[in-house]
mmCIF file of C-alpha atoms and ligand atoms in Angstrom:
data_model
loop_
_atom_site.group_PDB
_atom_site.id
_atom_site.type_symbol
_atom_site.label_atom_id
_atom_site.label_comp_id
_atom_site.label_asym_id
_atom_site.label_seq_id
_atom_site.Cartn_x
_atom_site.Cartn_y
_atom_site.Cartn_z
ATOM 1 C CA MET A 1 0.000 0.000 0.000
ATOM 2 C CA LYS A 2 1.344 3.395 -0.991
ATOM 3 C CA PRO A 3 1.639 6.057 1.704
ATOM 4 C CA THR A 4 -1.403 8.190 2.376
ATOM 5 C CA ILE A 5 -1.604 11.611 0.793
ATOM 6 C CA PRO A 6 -3.246 13.904 3.322
ATOM 7 C CA TYR A 7 -5.692 16.617 2.286
ATOM 8 C CA PHE A 8 -3.595 18.999 4.344
ATOM 9 C CA GLN A 9 -0.451 18.622 6.414
ATOM 10 C CA PHE A 10 1.961 21.015 8.075
ATOM 11 C CA ARG A 11 5.328 20.685 6.373
ATOM 12 C CA ASP A 12 8.582 22.569 6.785
ATOM 13 C CA PHE A 13 8.091 24.861 3.786
ATOM 14 C CA PRO A 14 10.144 26.825 2.947
ATOM 15 C CA ALA A 15 12.796 24.580 4.496
ATOM 16 C CA GLY A 16 13.937 26.023 7.800
ATOM 17 C CA SER A 17 10.728 27.962 8.483
ATOM 18 C CA GLU A 18 9.697 25.585 11.277
ATOM 19 C CA ALA A 19 12.965 26.216 13.101
ATOM 20 C CA ALA A 20 12.565 29.988 12.639
ATOM 21 C CA VAL A 21 9.061 29.832 14.135
ATOM 22 C CA GLN A 22 10.304 27.771 17.071
ATOM 23 C CA ALA A 23 13.139 30.219 17.731
ATOM 24 C CA ALA A 24 10.675 33.139 17.747
ATOM 25 C CA LEU A 25 8.457 31.243 20.180
ATOM 26 C CA VAL A 26 11.328 30.558 22.565
ATOM 27 C CA GLU A 27 12.252 34.229 22.458
ATOM 28 C CA ALA A 28 8.668 35.312 23.107
ATOM 29 C CA VAL A 29 8.454 32.963 26.078
ATOM 30 C CA ALA A 30 11.704 34.399 27.450
ATOM 31 C CA SER A 31 10.390 37.970 27.103
ATOM 32 C CA LYS A 32 7.980 37.199 29.988
ATOM 33 C CA HIS A 33 5.430 39.595 28.515
ATOM 34 C CA TYR A 34 2.498 37.449 27.437
ATOM 35 C CA ILE A 35 -0.434 39.775 26.757
ATOM 36 C CA MET A 36 -0.300 42.698 24.303
ATOM 37 C CA GLY A 37 3.460 42.939 24.241
ATOM 38 C CA LYS A 38 5.916 44.099 21.629
ATOM 39 C CA ASP A 39 5.308 41.221 19.202
ATOM 40 C CA LEU A 40 1.595 42.005 18.961
ATOM 41 C CA LEU A 41 2.268 45.685 18.305
ATOM 42 C CA ALA A 42 4.932 44.844 15.751
ATOM 43 C CA PHE A 43 2.763 42.244 14.019
ATOM 44 C CA GLU A 44 -0.160 44.656 13.773
ATOM 45 C CA GLU A 45 2.072 47.210 12.098
ATOM 46 C CA GLU A 46 3.774 44.703 9.807
ATOM 47 C CA PHE A 47 0.506 43.098 8.692
ATOM 48 C CA ALA A 48 -1.147 46.472 7.982
ATOM 49 C CA CYS A 49 1.949 47.516 6.046
ATOM 50 C CA TYR A 50 1.993 44.243 4.061
ATOM 51 C CA LEU A 51 -1.644 44.740 3.053
ATOM 52 C CA GLY A 52 -1.325 48.449 2.396
ATOM 53 C CA ALA A 53 -3.879 49.375 5.081
ATOM 54 C CA THR A 54 -3.775 52.011 7.812
ATOM 55 C CA ALA A 55 -4.345 49.677 10.742
ATOM 56 C CA ALA A 56 -4.584 46.044 11.748
ATOM 57 C CA VAL A 57 -5.883 45.130 15.194
ATOM 58 C CA GLY A 58 -5.135 41.642 16.499
ATOM 59 C CA VAL A 59 -8.070 39.730 17.977
ATOM 60 C CA GLY A 60 -8.736 36.229 19.289
ATOM 61 C CA ASN A 61 -9.878 34.534 16.059
ATOM 62 C CA GLY A 62 -11.511 35.117 12.685
ATOM 63 C CA TYR A 63 -15.046 34.915 14.030
ATOM 64 C CA ASP A 64 -14.338 37.631 16.589
ATOM 65 C CA ALA A 65 -12.687 39.695 13.864
ATOM 66 C CA LEU A 66 -15.973 39.556 11.910
ATOM 67 C CA VAL A 67 -18.057 40.421 14.971
ATOM 68 C CA LEU A 68 -15.806 43.326 15.934
ATOM 69 C CA ALA A 69 -15.645 44.568 12.345
ATOM 70 C CA LEU A 70 -19.462 44.577 12.177
ATOM 71 C CA ARG A 71 -19.723 46.377 15.522
ATOM 72 C CA GLY A 72 -16.961 48.744 14.464
ATOM 73 C CA VAL A 73 -19.048 50.079 11.587
ATOM 74 C CA GLY A 74 -22.198 50.173 13.689
ATOM 75 C CA ILE A 75 -24.113 47.124 12.433
ATOM 76 C CA GLY A 76 -26.671 45.916 14.970
ATOM 77 C CA ALA A 77 -30.275 44.948 15.694
ATOM 78 C CA GLY A 78 -32.719 45.680 12.883
ATOM 79 C CA ASP A 79 -30.034 45.933 10.202
ATOM 80 C CA GLU A 80 -29.766 43.605 7.238
ATOM 81 C CA VAL A 81 -26.419 42.380 5.954
ATOM 82 C CA VAL A 82 -26.094 40.841 2.489
ATOM 83 C CA LEU A 83 -23.670 37.918 2.372
ATOM 84 C CA PRO A 84 -23.027 34.709 0.411
ATOM 85 C CA VAL A 85 -24.967 31.546 1.158
ATOM 86 C CA HIS A 86 -21.887 29.614 -0.004
ATOM 87 C CA THR A 87 -19.412 30.290 2.813
ATOM 88 C CA PHE A 88 -18.146 28.931 6.099
ATOM 89 C CA ILE A 89 -20.781 29.390 8.826
ATOM 90 C CA ALA A 90 -18.621 31.862 10.807
ATOM 91 C CA THR A 91 -19.609 34.625 8.382
ATOM 92 C CA ILE A 92 -23.315 34.160 9.075
ATOM 93 C CA ASN A 93 -22.917 33.525 12.807
ATOM 94 C CA ALA A 94 -21.070 36.829 13.214
ATOM 95 C CA VAL A 95 -23.963 38.741 11.634
ATOM 96 C CA LEU A 96 -26.456 36.965 13.927
ATOM 97 C CA GLN A 97 -24.186 37.628 16.922
ATOM 98 C CA VAL A 98 -24.506 41.409 16.519
ATOM 99 C CA GLY A 99 -28.291 41.081 16.222
ATOM 100 C CA ALA A 100 -28.503 41.814 12.502
ATOM 101 C CA ARG A 101 -30.303 39.748 9.866
ATOM 102 C CA PRO A 102 -28.205 37.808 7.350
ATOM 103 C CA VAL A 103 -29.686 38.039 3.854
ATOM 104 C CA LEU A 104 -28.113 35.299 1.768
ATOM 105 C CA VAL A 105 -27.261 35.528 -1.917
ATOM 106 C CA GLU A 106 -26.082 33.102 -4.580
ATOM 107 C CA PRO A 107 -22.454 32.811 -5.628
ATOM 108 C CA ASP A 108 -21.309 33.296 -9.203
ATOM 109 C CA LYS A 109 -21.231 29.928 -11.030
ATOM 110 C CA LYS A 110 -17.611 30.277 -12.100
ATOM 111 C CA THR A 111 -15.772 32.108 -9.316
ATOM 112 C CA TYR A 112 -18.016 30.927 -6.431
ATOM 113 C CA ASN A 113 -17.919 34.483 -5.086
ATOM 114 C CA ILE A 114 -20.828 36.884 -4.799
ATOM 115 C CA THR A 115 -20.990 39.624 -7.417
ATOM 116 C CA ALA A 116 -22.675 43.009 -7.586
ATOM 117 C CA ALA A 117 -25.315 41.352 -9.780
ATOM 118 C CA THR A 118 -26.226 38.683 -7.204
ATOM 119 C CA ALA A 119 -25.975 41.099 -4.255
ATOM 120 C CA ALA A 120 -28.118 43.827 -5.846
ATOM 121 C CA ASN A 121 -31.313 41.736 -5.731
ATOM 122 C CA ALA A 122 -31.065 41.334 -1.962
ATOM 123 C CA ILE A 123 -30.861 45.020 -1.054
ATOM 124 C CA THR A 124 -33.849 46.430 0.846
ATOM 125 C CA ALA A 125 -34.523 49.607 2.827
ATOM 126 C CA LYS A 126 -33.055 47.877 5.897
ATOM 127 C CA THR A 127 -29.753 46.824 4.278
ATOM 128 C CA LYS A 128 -26.770 48.416 6.012
ATOM 129 C CA ALA A 129 -23.857 46.406 4.689
ATOM 130 C CA ILE A 130 -22.571 43.898 2.161
ATOM 131 C CA LEU A 131 -20.236 41.227 3.485
ATOM 132 C CA PRO A 132 -18.319 39.682 0.575
ATOM 133 C CA VAL A 133 -16.253 36.570 1.309
ATOM 134 C CA HIS A 134 -13.113 36.099 -0.795
ATOM 135 C CA LEU A 135 -13.808 32.397 -1.042
ATOM 136 C CA TYR A 136 -11.105 29.737 -1.519
ATOM 137 C CA GLY A 137 -8.460 32.465 -1.911
ATOM 138 C CA GLN A 138 -9.883 34.527 -4.766
ATOM 139 C CA VAL A 139 -10.828 38.165 -4.208
ATOM 140 C CA CYS A 140 -14.368 39.104 -5.200
ATOM 141 C CA GLU A 141 -14.692 41.449 -8.148
ATOM 142 C CA MET A 142 -14.655 44.468 -5.889
ATOM 143 C CA GLU A 143 -15.122 47.436 -8.196
ATOM 144 C CA PRO A 144 -18.788 46.721 -9.032
ATOM 145 C CA LEU A 145 -19.463 45.736 -5.402
ATOM 146 C CA LEU A 146 -17.961 49.009 -4.137
ATOM 147 C CA GLN A 147 -20.067 50.930 -6.655
ATOM 148 C CA LEU A 148 -23.209 49.092 -5.561
ATOM 149 C CA ALA A 149 -22.416 49.886 -1.912
ATOM 150 C CA LYS A 150 -21.824 53.521 -2.766
ATOM 151 C CA ASP A 151 -25.090 53.780 -4.720
ATOM 152 C CA HIS A 152 -27.056 52.478 -1.722
ATOM 153 C CA ASN A 153 -24.931 54.059 0.999
ATOM 154 C CA LEU A 154 -23.888 50.690 2.434
ATOM 155 C CA LYS A 155 -20.796 49.595 4.326
ATOM 156 C CA ILE A 156 -18.562 46.893 2.878
ATOM 157 C CA ILE A 157 -17.127 44.415 5.369
ATOM 158 C CA GLU A 158 -14.751 41.909 3.779
ATOM 159 C CA ASP A 159 -14.330 38.375 5.068
ATOM 160 C CA ALA A 160 -10.705 37.871 4.019
ATOM 161 C CA ALA A 161 -10.154 34.753 6.150
ATOM 162 C CA GLN A 162 -9.216 32.673 3.090
ATOM 163 C CA ALA A 163 -7.401 35.309 1.049
ATOM 164 C CA HIS A 164 -4.269 36.584 2.795
ATOM 165 C CA GLY A 165 -2.161 38.250 0.123
ATOM 166 C CA ALA A 166 -4.614 37.781 -2.773
ATOM 167 C CA THR A 167 -5.112 40.810 -4.992
ATOM 168 C CA TYR A 168 -7.722 42.460 -7.214
ATOM 169 C CA LYS A 169 -6.284 44.950 -9.709
ATOM 170 C CA GLY A 170 -3.066 44.952 -7.723
ATOM 171 C CA GLN A 171 -4.704 45.770 -4.385
ATOM 172 C CA ARG A 172 -4.737 43.256 -1.538
ATOM 173 C CA ALA A 173 -7.826 41.569 -0.105
ATOM 174 C CA GLY A 174 -8.902 43.223 3.108
ATOM 175 C CA THR A 175 -8.239 46.794 1.993
ATOM 176 C CA PHE A 176 -11.277 47.513 -0.208
ATOM 177 C CA GLY A 177 -14.110 47.896 2.245
ATOM 178 C CA HIS A 178 -14.662 50.012 5.339
ATOM 179 C CA VAL A 179 -13.291 47.195 7.427
ATOM 180 C CA SER A 180 -12.230 43.583 6.984
ATOM 181 C CA ALA A 181 -11.732 40.431 9.007
ATOM 182 C CA PHE A 182 -8.854 37.949 8.851
ATOM 183 C CA SER A 183 -8.456 34.566 10.514
ATOM 184 C CA PHE A 184 -5.070 33.080 11.324
ATOM 185 C CA TYR A 185 -6.468 29.624 12.083
ATOM 186 C CA PRO A 186 -3.488 27.271 11.647
ATOM 187 C CA THR A 187 -4.436 25.962 8.189
ATOM 188 C CA LYS A 188 -5.131 29.376 6.640
ATOM 189 C CA ASN A 189 -2.610 30.786 4.143
ATOM 190 C CA LEU A 190 -1.183 32.798 7.039
ATOM 191 C CA GLY A 191 -1.707 30.599 10.074
ATOM 192 C CA ALA A 192 -0.758 30.791 13.739
ATOM 193 C CA LEU A 193 -0.126 27.776 15.972
ATOM 194 C CA GLY A 194 -3.557 28.202 17.506
ATOM 195 C CA ASP A 195 -6.428 30.660 17.225
ATOM 196 C CA ALA A 196 -5.843 34.240 16.110
ATOM 197 C CA GLY A 197 -7.435 36.896 13.920
ATOM 198 C CA ALA A 198 -7.279 40.542 12.918
ATOM 199 C CA VAL A 199 -9.536 43.431 12.005
ATOM 200 C CA VAL A 200 -8.089 45.598 9.239
ATOM 201 C CA THR A 201 -9.251 49.088 8.311
ATOM 202 C CA ASN A 202 -8.226 52.421 6.841
ATOM 203 C CA ASP A 203 -10.611 54.186 9.216
ATOM 204 C CA THR A 204 -8.796 55.284 12.371
ATOM 205 C CA ALA A 205 -12.038 55.599 14.321
ATOM 206 C CA VAL A 206 -12.915 51.968 13.557
ATOM 207 C CA ALA A 207 -9.401 50.853 14.516
ATOM 208 C CA ASN A 208 -9.627 52.764 17.809
ATOM 209 C CA PHE A 209 -13.004 51.196 18.566
ATOM 210 C CA VAL A 210 -11.728 47.655 17.964
ATOM 211 C CA GLN A 211 -8.555 48.291 19.986
ATOM 212 C CA LYS A 212 -10.666 49.156 23.017
ATOM 213 C CA TYR A 213 -13.527 46.734 22.440
ATOM 214 C CA ARG A 214 -11.252 43.663 22.218
ATOM 215 C CA ASN A 215 -9.758 44.552 25.611
ATOM 216 C CA TYR A 216 -12.888 45.000 27.785
ATOM 217 C CA GLY A 217 -13.448 48.490 26.406
ATOM 218 C CA GLU A 218 -10.581 49.866 28.429
ATOM 219 C CA VAL A 219 -8.857 53.034 27.270
ATOM 220 C CA GLN A 220 -6.192 52.352 29.812
ATOM 221 C CA LYS A 221 -6.081 49.965 32.706
ATOM 222 C CA TYR A 222 -9.313 50.093 34.760
ATOM 223 C CA GLN A 223 -10.767 52.965 32.722
ATOM 224 C CA SER A 224 -13.684 51.829 30.612
ATOM 225 C CA GLU A 225 -15.278 53.848 27.874
ATOM 226 C CA MET A 226 -17.548 51.060 26.654
ATOM 227 C CA ILE A 227 -18.513 47.528 27.567
ATOM 228 C CA GLY A 228 -16.155 45.376 25.559
ATOM 229 C CA VAL A 229 -15.032 41.766 25.477
ATOM 230 C CA ASN A 230 -11.778 39.880 25.847
ATOM 231 C CA SER A 231 -10.607 38.995 22.375
ATOM 232 C CA ARG A 232 -6.897 39.763 22.285
ATOM 233 C CA LEU A 233 -4.428 38.184 19.890
ATOM 234 C CA ASP A 234 -2.095 36.140 22.066
ATOM 235 C CA GLU A 235 1.475 37.406 22.272
ATOM 236 C CA LEU A 236 3.029 34.004 21.470
ATOM 237 C CA GLN A 237 0.828 33.705 18.399
ATOM 238 C CA ALA A 238 1.855 37.217 17.359
ATOM 239 C CA ALA A 239 5.517 36.158 17.554
ATOM 240 C CA VAL A 240 4.739 33.162 15.316
ATOM 241 C CA LEU A 241 2.749 35.284 12.865
ATOM 242 C CA ARG A 242 5.554 37.840 12.523
ATOM 243 C CA VAL A 243 7.854 35.090 11.263
ATOM 244 C CA LYS A 244 5.246 33.458 9.045
ATOM 245 C CA LEU A 245 4.224 36.781 7.486
ATOM 246 C CA GLN A 246 7.731 36.956 6.020
ATOM 247 C CA TYR A 247 7.049 33.671 4.224
ATOM 248 C CA LEU A 248 3.504 34.490 3.103
ATOM 249 C CA ASP A 249 4.380 35.497 -0.460
ATOM 250 C CA SER A 250 6.508 32.407 -1.019
ATOM 251 C CA LEU A 251 3.835 30.176 0.540
ATOM 252 C CA ASN A 252 1.225 31.699 -1.783
ATOM 253 C CA ALA A 253 3.562 31.372 -4.768
ATOM 254 C CA GLU A 254 4.001 27.680 -3.971
ATOM 255 C CA ARG A 255 0.221 27.231 -3.746
ATOM 256 C CA GLN A 256 -0.100 28.946 -7.148
ATOM 257 C CA ARG A 257 2.616 26.728 -8.630
ATOM 258 C CA LEU A 258 0.849 23.583 -7.377
ATOM 259 C CA ALA A 259 -2.478 24.907 -8.694
ATOM 260 C CA ALA A 260 -0.925 25.524 -12.105
ATOM 261 C CA VAL A 261 0.149 21.861 -12.236
ATOM 262 C CA TYR A 262 -3.398 20.679 -11.484
ATOM 263 C CA LEU A 263 -4.882 23.166 -13.964
ATOM 264 C CA GLN A 264 -2.608 21.949 -16.730
ATOM 265 C CA GLU A 265 -2.750 18.228 -15.999
ATOM 266 C CA LEU A 266 -6.521 18.058 -15.488
ATOM 267 C CA GLU A 267 -7.490 20.432 -18.260
ATOM 268 C CA ASN A 268 -9.228 17.940 -20.520
ATOM 269 C CA MET A 269 -11.072 15.662 -18.143
ATOM 270 C CA PRO A 270 -14.718 15.147 -19.088
ATOM 271 C CA ASP A 271 -17.101 16.521 -16.449
ATOM 272 C CA LEU A 272 -14.410 18.099 -14.280
ATOM 273 C CA MET A 273 -14.725 21.837 -13.758
ATOM 274 C CA LEU A 274 -11.522 23.504 -12.651
ATOM 275 C CA PRO A 275 -11.344 26.727 -10.644
ATOM 276 C CA VAL A 276 -11.675 29.888 -12.710
ATOM 277 C CA THR A 277 -9.823 33.092 -11.867
ATOM 278 C CA ALA A 278 -11.736 36.240 -12.886
ATOM 279 C CA PRO A 279 -10.011 39.047 -14.821
ATOM 280 C CA GLY A 280 -8.028 41.346 -12.546
ATOM 281 C CA CYS A 281 -8.114 38.841 -9.688
ATOM 282 C CA SER A 282 -5.283 36.800 -8.274
ATOM 283 C CA HIS A 283 -6.027 33.503 -6.574
ATOM 284 C CA VAL A 284 -3.959 32.274 -3.621
ATOM 285 C CA TYR A 285 -5.642 28.833 -3.578
ATOM 286 C CA HIS A 286 -6.434 28.496 0.092
ATOM 287 C CA ILE A 287 -8.588 25.730 -1.335
ATOM 288 C CA PHE A 288 -8.252 24.073 -4.751
ATOM 289 C CA ASN A 289 -11.851 23.222 -5.446
ATOM 290 C CA VAL A 290 -13.047 21.273 -8.493
ATOM 291 C CA ARG A 291 -16.538 20.203 -9.483
ATOM 292 C CA THR A 292 -17.934 17.024 -10.943
ATOM 293 C CA LYS A 293 -21.330 15.345 -11.125
ATOM 294 C CA GLN A 294 -19.573 12.173 -9.969
ATOM 295 C CA ARG A 295 -18.177 13.808 -6.845
ATOM 296 C CA ASP A 296 -18.963 11.021 -4.374
ATOM 297 C CA ALA A 297 -17.628 8.305 -6.670
ATOM 298 C CA LEU A 298 -14.435 10.262 -7.393
ATOM 299 C CA GLN A 299 -13.862 11.000 -3.714
ATOM 300 C CA GLN A 300 -14.420 7.341 -2.864
ATOM 301 C CA GLN A 301 -12.031 6.083 -5.543
ATOM 302 C CA LEU A 302 -9.306 8.528 -4.477
ATOM 303 C CA ARG A 303 -9.770 7.493 -0.889
ATOM 304 C CA GLU A 304 -9.327 3.836 -1.806
ATOM 305 C CA GLN A 305 -5.915 4.838 -3.159
ATOM 306 C CA GLY A 306 -5.008 6.644 0.046
ATOM 307 C CA ILE A 307 -5.682 10.125 -1.322
ATOM 308 C CA HIS A 308 -7.633 12.341 1.025
ATOM 309 C CA THR A 309 -9.865 15.133 -0.218
ATOM 310 C CA ALA A 310 -12.407 17.476 1.373
ATOM 311 C CA VAL A 311 -15.781 19.025 0.552
ATOM 312 C CA HIS A 312 -16.282 22.770 0.988
ATOM 313 C CA TYR A 313 -19.063 22.803 1.982
ATOM 314 C CA PRO A 314 -21.277 19.688 1.969
ATOM 315 C CA VAL A 315 -24.545 21.249 3.206
ATOM 316 C CA PRO A 316 -25.386 24.846 2.277
ATOM 317 C CA VAL A 317 -26.043 27.015 5.310
ATOM 318 C CA HIS A 318 -29.698 27.619 4.452
ATOM 319 C CA LEU A 319 -30.347 23.869 4.625
ATOM 320 C CA GLN A 320 -28.662 23.335 8.005
ATOM 321 C CA PRO A 321 -31.229 22.802 10.769
ATOM 322 C CA ALA A 322 -29.569 25.439 12.974
ATOM 323 C CA TYR A 323 -30.377 28.143 10.440
ATOM 324 C CA SER A 324 -34.063 27.319 9.880
ATOM 325 C CA LEU A 325 -34.823 30.591 11.710
ATOM 326 C CA LEU A 326 -33.739 32.416 8.566
ATOM 327 C CA GLY A 327 -36.785 30.997 6.793
ATOM 328 C CA TYR A 328 -35.111 29.631 3.675
ATOM 329 C CA SER A 329 -35.887 26.274 2.116
ATOM 330 C CA ALA A 330 -34.525 23.806 -0.430
ATOM 331 C CA GLY A 331 -34.552 25.269 -3.930
ATOM 332 C CA ASP A 332 -33.986 28.859 -2.770
ATOM 333 C CA PHE A 333 -30.328 28.809 -3.873
ATOM 334 C CA PRO A 334 -29.939 26.395 -6.789
ATOM 335 C CA VAL A 335 -26.341 27.425 -7.558
ATOM 336 C CA ALA A 336 -25.159 26.926 -3.979
ATOM 337 C CA GLU A 337 -27.117 23.686 -3.704
ATOM 338 C CA GLU A 338 -25.466 22.352 -6.834
ATOM 339 C CA LEU A 339 -22.033 23.404 -5.571
ATOM 340 C CA ALA A 340 -22.655 21.473 -2.374
ATOM 341 C CA ARG A 341 -23.445 18.345 -4.404
ATOM 342 C CA THR A 342 -20.588 18.608 -6.866
ATOM 343 C CA ASN A 343 -17.559 20.274 -5.224
ATOM 344 C CA LEU A 344 -14.384 18.524 -4.159
ATOM 345 C CA SER A 345 -11.176 20.036 -2.743
ATOM 346 C CA LEU A 346 -7.925 18.381 -3.809
ATOM 347 C CA PRO A 347 -4.770 18.157 -1.664
ATOM 348 C CA LEU A 348 -2.892 21.435 -2.062
ATOM 349 C CA PHE A 349 -0.569 22.799 0.596
ATOM 350 C CA PRO A 350 2.983 24.174 0.686
ATOM 351 C CA GLY A 351 5.339 21.225 0.882
ATOM 352 C CA LEU A 352 3.167 18.823 -1.140
ATOM 353 C CA GLN A 353 5.743 16.779 -3.053
ATOM 354 C CA PRO A 354 5.826 16.368 -6.869
ATOM 355 C CA ASP A 355 5.419 12.580 -6.602
ATOM 356 C CA GLU A 356 2.417 13.056 -4.327
ATOM 357 C CA GLN A 357 0.750 15.512 -6.670
ATOM 358 C CA GLU A 358 1.518 13.200 -9.607
ATOM 359 C CA ARG A 359 -0.310 10.394 -7.804
ATOM 360 C CA VAL A 360 -3.376 12.619 -7.318
ATOM 361 C CA VAL A 361 -3.329 13.617 -10.999
ATOM 362 C CA GLU A 362 -2.917 10.022 -12.189
ATOM 363 C CA ALA A 363 -5.693 8.783 -9.921
ATOM 364 C CA ILE A 364 -8.086 11.389 -11.322
ATOM 365 C CA LYS A 365 -7.088 10.618 -14.919
ATOM 366 C CA CYS A 366 -7.589 6.947 -14.189
ATOM 367 C CA PHE A 367 -11.065 7.671 -12.782
ATOM 368 C CA TYR A 368 -12.142 9.263 -16.066
ATOM 369 C CA ARG A 369 -10.490 6.680 -18.301
HETATM 370 C C1 PLP B 401 -11.769 30.321 8.806
HETATM 371 C C2 PLP B 401 -12.858 31.230 8.417
HETATM 372 C C3 PLP B 401 -13.492 32.077 9.339
HETATM 373 C C4 PLP B 401 -13.329 31.973 10.827
HETATM 374 O O1 PLP B 401 -12.091 31.945 11.334
HETATM 375 P P1 PLP B 401 -11.783 31.326 12.800
HETATM 376 O O2 PLP B 401 -10.456 31.915 13.093
HETATM 377 O O3 PLP B 401 -11.791 29.863 12.671
HETATM 378 O O4 PLP B 401 -12.841 31.841 13.731
HETATM 379 C C5 PLP B 401 -14.412 32.990 8.862
HETATM 380 N N1 PLP B 401 -14.724 33.050 7.562
HETATM 381 C C6 PLP B 401 -14.180 32.231 6.657
HETATM 382 C C7 PLP B 401 -14.583 32.365 5.223
HETATM 383 C C8 PLP B 401 -13.235 31.287 7.048
HETATM 384 O O5 PLP B 401 -12.716 30.460 6.135
#
């Protein structure tokens, strides 16, 4: 039996990066300053600078980043927020958490992202914001979305949890809207060794709000201006992220190189739709997601050969029992429902070896032969 090919695995890529991360951790431990120390401050500055934004504020995780971003631009009870039905549940939960109503819209059939065209239909008198998700690592086509938001006087909150470093017309994800949310969950393109997230904005008032709100609303110790929460980005994680940020471009380049191999090798398979990158967009392939009517059979056959894959996401949010309160039913989102039935994510992570990728390619070719 050949060795298993994991869907995802942490590997020492680029070589030596694991040792560099460990050295930074040891140093951070030795600093004896574990909450909001110099590494957090430095990371916030370095990440904002990398993106080309005014400010990044470290928070506990990506979900909190979304919640604080929404609160930061004043979204609350009675407001409607337009967002994709085809996303990870965190996006929707964050909107519900602040008391607003998530209004779901279909993704585009090719890019799997929402577009101005799909979002426009969902706008009502109560809509306060659009929350585009840069799904799988591809930035949404932002220009039309920004125009739509402007026309209706709406805020744009970006969920950039899967798109660290991706660009649209040369500008990085997370810098288009009024505010954006990042996750540094370990498997993300920029990942910590535990939970972490960040709110990014060019609006100093929003940055100031999040800085206080994440730390109990304190302006300084024991002086509260508002009732906040505890959602600070851990100092040890900040030390890790500072090192990994330096590798982000090469990690993304490696993901793009691996994607290019799949795109070339699998070009002519019958009934296999490969990911499409829209004009002006760059794709950092957080997830390499293909589609086929024979999804279950293909996944099963790969698995029999020790090749692990994933499905993003198997049940659309509007069909999950927990979200029945939103009042949607089967058939409301045919595109998303079809995606759920047909999508399959192939192994793609920095450090995946050529012989491993070759085995995946051959197994897929064999399936269609
Ligand atoms: C990972 C992810 C989140 C949530 O991040 P956590 O850090 O796990 O809370 C939110 N939105 C999307 C699209 C994600 O992929």
